[in-house]
Every structure is written in structure tokens, then in C-alpha cells.
Amino acid sequence: MIETNLYYPLWKRYLPVFAIQLKKALSEEQEINFTKSDFHSLGNRNKSDYGFSLELENGKAKNNISGSAVARDLYEVLLNDAKIKELLQGKHYKISMGKAYILKIVAIVKPEAE
């Protein structure tokens, strides 16, 4: 049996932080430090890491996140929050996390046509 929404509690707890970091990311890359135990207490990945990449444009995932429960749960939690959903509209972000458990939020700004 596949468990779903394992990471909801973690992502929901950080919603206020995400709102602030998404705004700040418009001017510079933002980072949120997590610990291994944040994920191990919730997840079931014994030997693999929890790294993922989630690219959002206008609130929609641009890349395939179906293989990552961590990314899927983050995406769903973000879109279920009205304030965050509003922040995502008209913008392009890349949210990623590597083996060091540092979540990075980068706003991808397209150069304006002159």
C-alpha cells in the first residue's frame, strides 16, 4: 500500500515561511534549512535522499514531480493555500532541495522585451 501525503504536516508548518520566502526570492535566492530528522520522522525512504526539483509557473508545475512524494506534497500544500496561490500567479519559481536538506527558492525572471 502506498501512503499518501506523508509530508503534509511538515510543509503545512512552513506555509508562513514559504509566503515570506517567495516574496523575498523575487530579489535574491532564498534558503530554508531542514534537518534529516524532519523528513525521516515522516517518510519511508531509508537509504535514498529526499532531494527534488519543483518548477512552478503561474502556480502550475512545469516539470514531472510524480516520482517524488516530497515534491508532490509540497506542490499540493502550496496550491491549497490561497495566499501562496496568489503569490505564485504571474511568476516563475524553481524550488529545489538536495542531499544537505537545504530548500532553495529561486524566482526565474524573464528579461523584458525592449
Coordinates of N, CA and C in Angstrom, one line a residue:
M1 N 0.8 -1.2 0.0 CA 0.0 0.0 0.0 C 0.9 1.3 0.0
I2 N 0.6 2.2 -0.9 CA 1.3 3.4 -0.9 C 0.7 4.4 0.0
E3 N 1.5 5.0 0.8 CA 1.0 6.0 1.7 C 1.0 7.4 1.0
T4 N 0.0 8.2 1.2 CA 0.0 9.5 0.5 C 0.0 10.6 1.6
N5 N 0.5 11.7 1.1 CA 0.5 12.9 2.0 C 1.4 12.8 3.2
L6 N 2.4 12.0 3.2 CA 3.3 11.9 4.3 C 3.9 13.2 4.8
Y7 N 4.2 14.1 3.8 CA 5.0 15.3 4.2 C 4.1 16.5 4.4
Y8 N 2.8 16.3 4.3 CA 1.8 17.5 4.6 C 2.1 18.2 5.9
P9 N 2.3 17.4 7.0 CA 2.5 18.2 8.3 C 3.7 19.1 8.2
L10 N 4.8 18.6 7.6 CA 6.0 19.4 7.6 C 5.7 20.7 6.7
W11 N 5.2 20.5 5.5 CA 5.0 21.6 4.6 C 4.0 22.6 5.1
K12 N 2.9 22.1 5.8 CA 1.9 23.0 6.3 C 2.5 23.9 7.4
R13 N 3.4 23.3 8.2 CA 4.0 24.0 9.3 C 4.9 25.2 8.8
Y14 N 5.4 25.0 7.6 CA 6.2 26.0 7.0 C 5.5 27.0 6.0
L15 N 4.2 26.9 5.9 CA 3.5 27.8 5.0 C 3.8 29.3 5.2
P16 N 3.8 29.8 6.4 CA 4.1 31.2 6.6 C 5.5 31.6 6.1
V17 N 6.4 30.7 6.3 CA 7.8 30.9 5.9 C 7.8 30.9 4.4
F18 N 7.1 30.0 3.7 CA 7.1 30.0 2.3 C 6.5 31.3 1.7
A19 N 5.5 31.8 2.3 CA 4.9 33.1 1.9 C 6.0 34.2 1.9
I20 N 6.7 34.3 2.9 CA 7.8 35.3 3.1 C 8.9 35.1 2.1
Q21 N 9.3 33.8 2.0 CA 10.5 33.5 1.1 C 10.1 33.6 -0.4
L22 N 8.9 33.4 -0.8 CA 8.5 33.6 -2.2 C 8.6 35.0 -2.5
K23 N 8.2 35.9 -1.6 CA 8.3 37.4 -1.9 C 9.7 37.8 -2.0
K24 N 10.6 37.3 -1.0 CA 12.0 37.7 -1.0 C 12.7 37.1 -2.2
A25 N 12.3 36.0 -2.7 CA 13.0 35.3 -3.8 C 13.0 36.2 -5.1
L26 N 12.0 37.1 -5.1 CA 12.0 38.0 -6.3 C 13.2 38.9 -6.4
S27 N 13.9 39.1 -5.3 CA 15.1 39.9 -5.4 C 16.4 39.1 -5.2
E28 N 16.3 38.0 -4.5 CA 17.5 37.1 -4.3 C 17.1 35.7 -3.9
E29 N 17.9 34.7 -4.2 CA 17.7 33.3 -3.9 C 17.5 33.2 -2.4
Q30 N 16.5 32.4 -2.0 CA 16.2 32.1 -0.6 C 16.5 30.7 -0.2
E31 N 16.9 30.5 1.0 CA 17.1 29.1 1.5 C 16.4 28.9 2.8
I32 N 15.9 27.6 3.0 CA 15.3 27.2 4.2 C 16.1 25.9 4.6
N33 N 16.6 25.9 5.8 CA 17.4 24.7 6.3 C 16.5 23.8 7.0
F34 N 16.5 22.5 6.6 CA 15.8 21.5 7.3 C 16.8 20.5 7.8
T35 N 16.4 19.6 8.6 CA 17.3 18.5 9.1 C 16.8 17.2 8.6
K36 N 17.7 16.3 8.6 CA 17.4 14.9 8.2 C 16.2 14.4 9.0
S37 N 16.1 14.7 10.3 CA 15.1 14.1 11.1 C 13.7 14.7 10.7
D38 N 13.7 15.9 10.1 CA 12.4 16.5 9.7 C 11.7 15.5 8.7
F39 N 12.5 14.9 7.9 CA 11.9 14.0 6.8 C 11.9 12.6 7.3
H40 N 12.9 12.1 8.0 CA 12.9 10.7 8.4 C 11.8 10.4 9.4
S41 N 11.3 11.4 10.2 CA 10.2 11.1 11.1 C 8.9 11.0 10.4
L42 N 8.8 11.5 9.1 CA 7.6 11.4 8.3 C 7.6 10.3 7.2
G43 N 8.8 10.3 6.6 CA 8.9 9.5 5.4 C 9.4 8.1 5.6
N44 N 9.5 7.4 4.4 CA 9.8 6.0 4.5 C 11.0 5.6 3.6
R45 N 11.8 6.6 3.3 CA 13.0 6.4 2.5 C 14.2 6.2 3.4
N46 N 14.6 4.9 3.5 CA 15.7 4.6 4.4 C 17.0 5.0 3.8
K47 N 17.3 4.6 2.6 CA 18.7 4.9 2.1 C 18.7 6.0 1.0
S48 N 17.6 6.4 0.5 CA 17.6 7.4 -0.5 C 17.4 8.8 0.1
D49 N 17.8 9.8 -0.6 CA 17.7 11.1 -0.1 C 16.3 11.7 -0.4
Y50 N 16.0 12.9 0.0 CA 14.7 13.5 -0.2 C 14.8 14.6 -1.2
G51 N 15.8 14.7 -2.0 CA 16.0 15.7 -2.9 C 15.0 15.8 -4.0
F52 N 14.7 17.0 -4.5 CA 13.7 17.1 -5.6 C 13.9 18.5 -6.2
S53 N 13.2 18.6 -7.3 CA 13.2 19.9 -8.0 C 11.7 20.1 -8.4
L54 N 11.2 21.3 -8.1 CA 9.8 21.7 -8.5 C 9.9 23.0 -9.2
E55 N 9.4 23.1 -10.4 CA 9.4 24.3 -11.1 C 7.9 24.7 -11.3
L56 N 7.6 25.9 -10.9 CA 6.3 26.4 -10.9 C 6.2 27.7 -11.8
E57 N 5.2 27.7 -12.7 CA 5.0 28.9 -13.5 C 3.5 29.1 -13.4
N58 N 3.1 30.3 -13.0 CA 1.7 30.7 -12.8 C 1.0 29.7 -11.9
G59 N 1.7 29.1 -10.9 CA 1.0 28.2 -10.0 C 0.9 26.8 -10.5
K60 N 1.5 26.5 -11.7 CA 1.4 25.1 -12.2 C 2.8 24.5 -12.3
A61 N 2.8 23.2 -12.0 CA 4.1 22.5 -12.1 C 4.5 22.4 -13.5
K62 N 5.7 22.8 -13.9 CA 6.3 22.7 -15.2 C 7.0 21.4 -15.4
N63 N 7.5 20.8 -14.4 CA 8.3 19.5 -14.5 C 7.5 18.4 -13.9
N64 N 7.9 17.2 -14.2 CA 7.2 16.0 -13.7 C 7.7 15.7 -12.3
I65 N 6.7 15.8 -11.3 CA 7.1 15.5 -9.9 C 6.4 14.2 -9.4
S66 N 5.8 13.5 -10.4 CA 5.1 12.3 -10.0 C 5.9 11.2 -9.2
G67 N 7.2 11.2 -9.4 CA 8.1 10.3 -8.8 C 8.6 10.7 -7.4
S68 N 8.2 11.9 -6.9 CA 8.7 12.4 -5.7 C 7.5 12.8 -4.8
A69 N 7.3 12.0 -3.7 CA 6.2 12.3 -2.8 C 6.5 13.6 -2.1
V70 N 7.7 13.9 -1.8 CA 8.1 15.2 -1.1 C 7.7 16.4 -2.0
A71 N 8.0 16.3 -3.2 CA 7.6 17.4 -4.1 C 6.1 17.5 -4.4
R72 N 5.5 16.4 -4.6 CA 4.0 16.4 -4.8 C 3.3 17.0 -3.6
D73 N 3.7 16.6 -2.4 CA 3.0 17.1 -1.2 C 3.3 18.6 -1.0
L74 N 4.5 19.0 -1.3 CA 4.8 20.5 -1.3 C 3.9 21.2 -2.2
Y75 N 3.8 20.7 -3.5 CA 3.0 21.4 -4.5 C 1.5 21.5 -4.1
E76 N 1.0 20.4 -3.6 CA -0.4 20.4 -3.1 C -0.7 21.3 -2.0
V77 N 0.2 21.3 -1.0 CA 0.1 22.2 0.2 C 0.2 23.7 -0.3
L78 N 1.1 24.0 -1.2 CA 1.2 25.4 -1.7 C 0.0 25.8 -2.4
L79 N -0.6 25.0 -3.3 CA -1.7 25.4 -4.0 C -3.0 25.4 -3.2
N80 N -3.0 24.7 -2.1 CA -4.2 24.7 -1.2 C -4.3 25.9 -0.3
D81 N -3.2 26.8 -0.3 CA -3.2 28.0 0.5 C -3.5 29.2 -0.4
A82 N -4.6 29.9 -0.2 CA -5.0 31.0 -1.0 C -3.9 32.1 -1.2
K83 N -3.3 32.4 -0.1 CA -2.3 33.5 -0.1 C -1.1 33.1 -1.0
I84 N -0.6 31.8 -0.8 CA 0.5 31.4 -1.6 C 0.1 31.2 -3.1
K85 N -1.1 30.7 -3.3 CA -1.5 30.6 -4.7 C -1.5 31.9 -5.4
E86 N -1.9 33.0 -4.7 CA -1.9 34.3 -5.2 C -0.5 34.8 -5.5
L87 N 0.4 34.5 -4.6 CA 1.8 34.9 -4.8 C 2.4 34.2 -6.0
L88 N 2.0 33.0 -6.4 CA 2.5 32.3 -7.5 C 2.0 32.7 -8.8
Q89 N 0.9 33.4 -8.8 CA 0.3 33.9 -10.1 C 1.2 34.9 -10.8
G90 N 1.4 34.6 -12.1 CA 2.2 35.5 -12.9 C 3.7 35.4 -12.7
K91 N 4.1 34.4 -11.9 CA 5.5 34.3 -11.6 C 6.0 32.9 -11.9
H92 N 7.4 32.8 -12.0 CA 8.0 31.6 -12.3 C 9.1 31.3 -11.2
Y93 N 8.9 30.2 -10.5 CA 9.8 29.8 -9.4 C 10.4 28.4 -9.6
K94 N 11.6 28.2 -9.1 CA 12.2 26.9 -9.0 C 12.5 26.7 -7.5
I95 N 11.9 25.6 -7.0 CA 12.1 25.2 -5.6 C 12.8 23.8 -5.7
S96 N 13.9 23.8 -5.0 CA 14.7 22.5 -5.1 C 15.3 22.2 -3.7
M97 N 15.6 20.9 -3.5 CA 16.3 20.5 -2.3 C 17.2 19.4 -2.6
G98 N 18.4 19.5 -2.1 CA 19.4 18.5 -2.3 C 19.7 17.6 -1.1
K99 N 20.8 16.9 -1.1 CA 21.1 16.0 0.0 C 21.4 16.6 1.3
A100 N 21.7 17.9 1.3 CA 22.1 18.6 2.5 C 20.8 19.2 3.2
Y101 N 19.6 18.9 2.7 CA 18.3 19.3 3.3 C 18.2 20.8 3.3
I102 N 18.7 21.5 2.3 CA 18.6 22.9 2.2 C 17.6 23.2 1.0
L103 N 16.5 23.7 1.3 CA 15.5 24.0 0.3 C 15.8 25.4 -0.3
K104 N 15.9 25.5 -1.6 CA 16.2 26.7 -2.3 C 15.0 27.2 -3.1
I105 N 14.8 28.5 -3.0 CA 13.7 29.1 -3.8 C 14.3 30.2 -4.7
V106 N 14.1 30.0 -6.0 CA 14.7 31.0 -6.9 C 13.5 31.5 -7.8
A107 N 13.4 32.8 -8.0 CA 12.5 33.3 -8.9 C 13.2 33.4 -10.3
I108 N 12.5 32.9 -11.3 CA 13.1 32.9 -12.6 C 12.5 34.1 -13.3
V109 N 13.3 35.1 -13.5 CA 12.7 36.4 -14.1 C 13.1 36.4 -15.6
K110 N 12.1 36.5 -16.4 CA 12.4 36.6 -17.8 C 12.7 38.0 -18.2
P111 N 13.7 38.2 -19.0 CA 14.1 39.6 -19.5 C 12.9 40.2 -20.2
E112 N 12.6 41.4 -19.9 CA 11.5 42.1 -20.6 C 12.0 42.5 -22.0
A113 N 11.1 42.4 -23.0 CA 11.4 42.8 -24.3 C 11.4 44.3 -24.4
E114 N 12.4 44.8 -25.1 CA 12.6 46.2 -25.2 C 11.9 46.8 -26.4

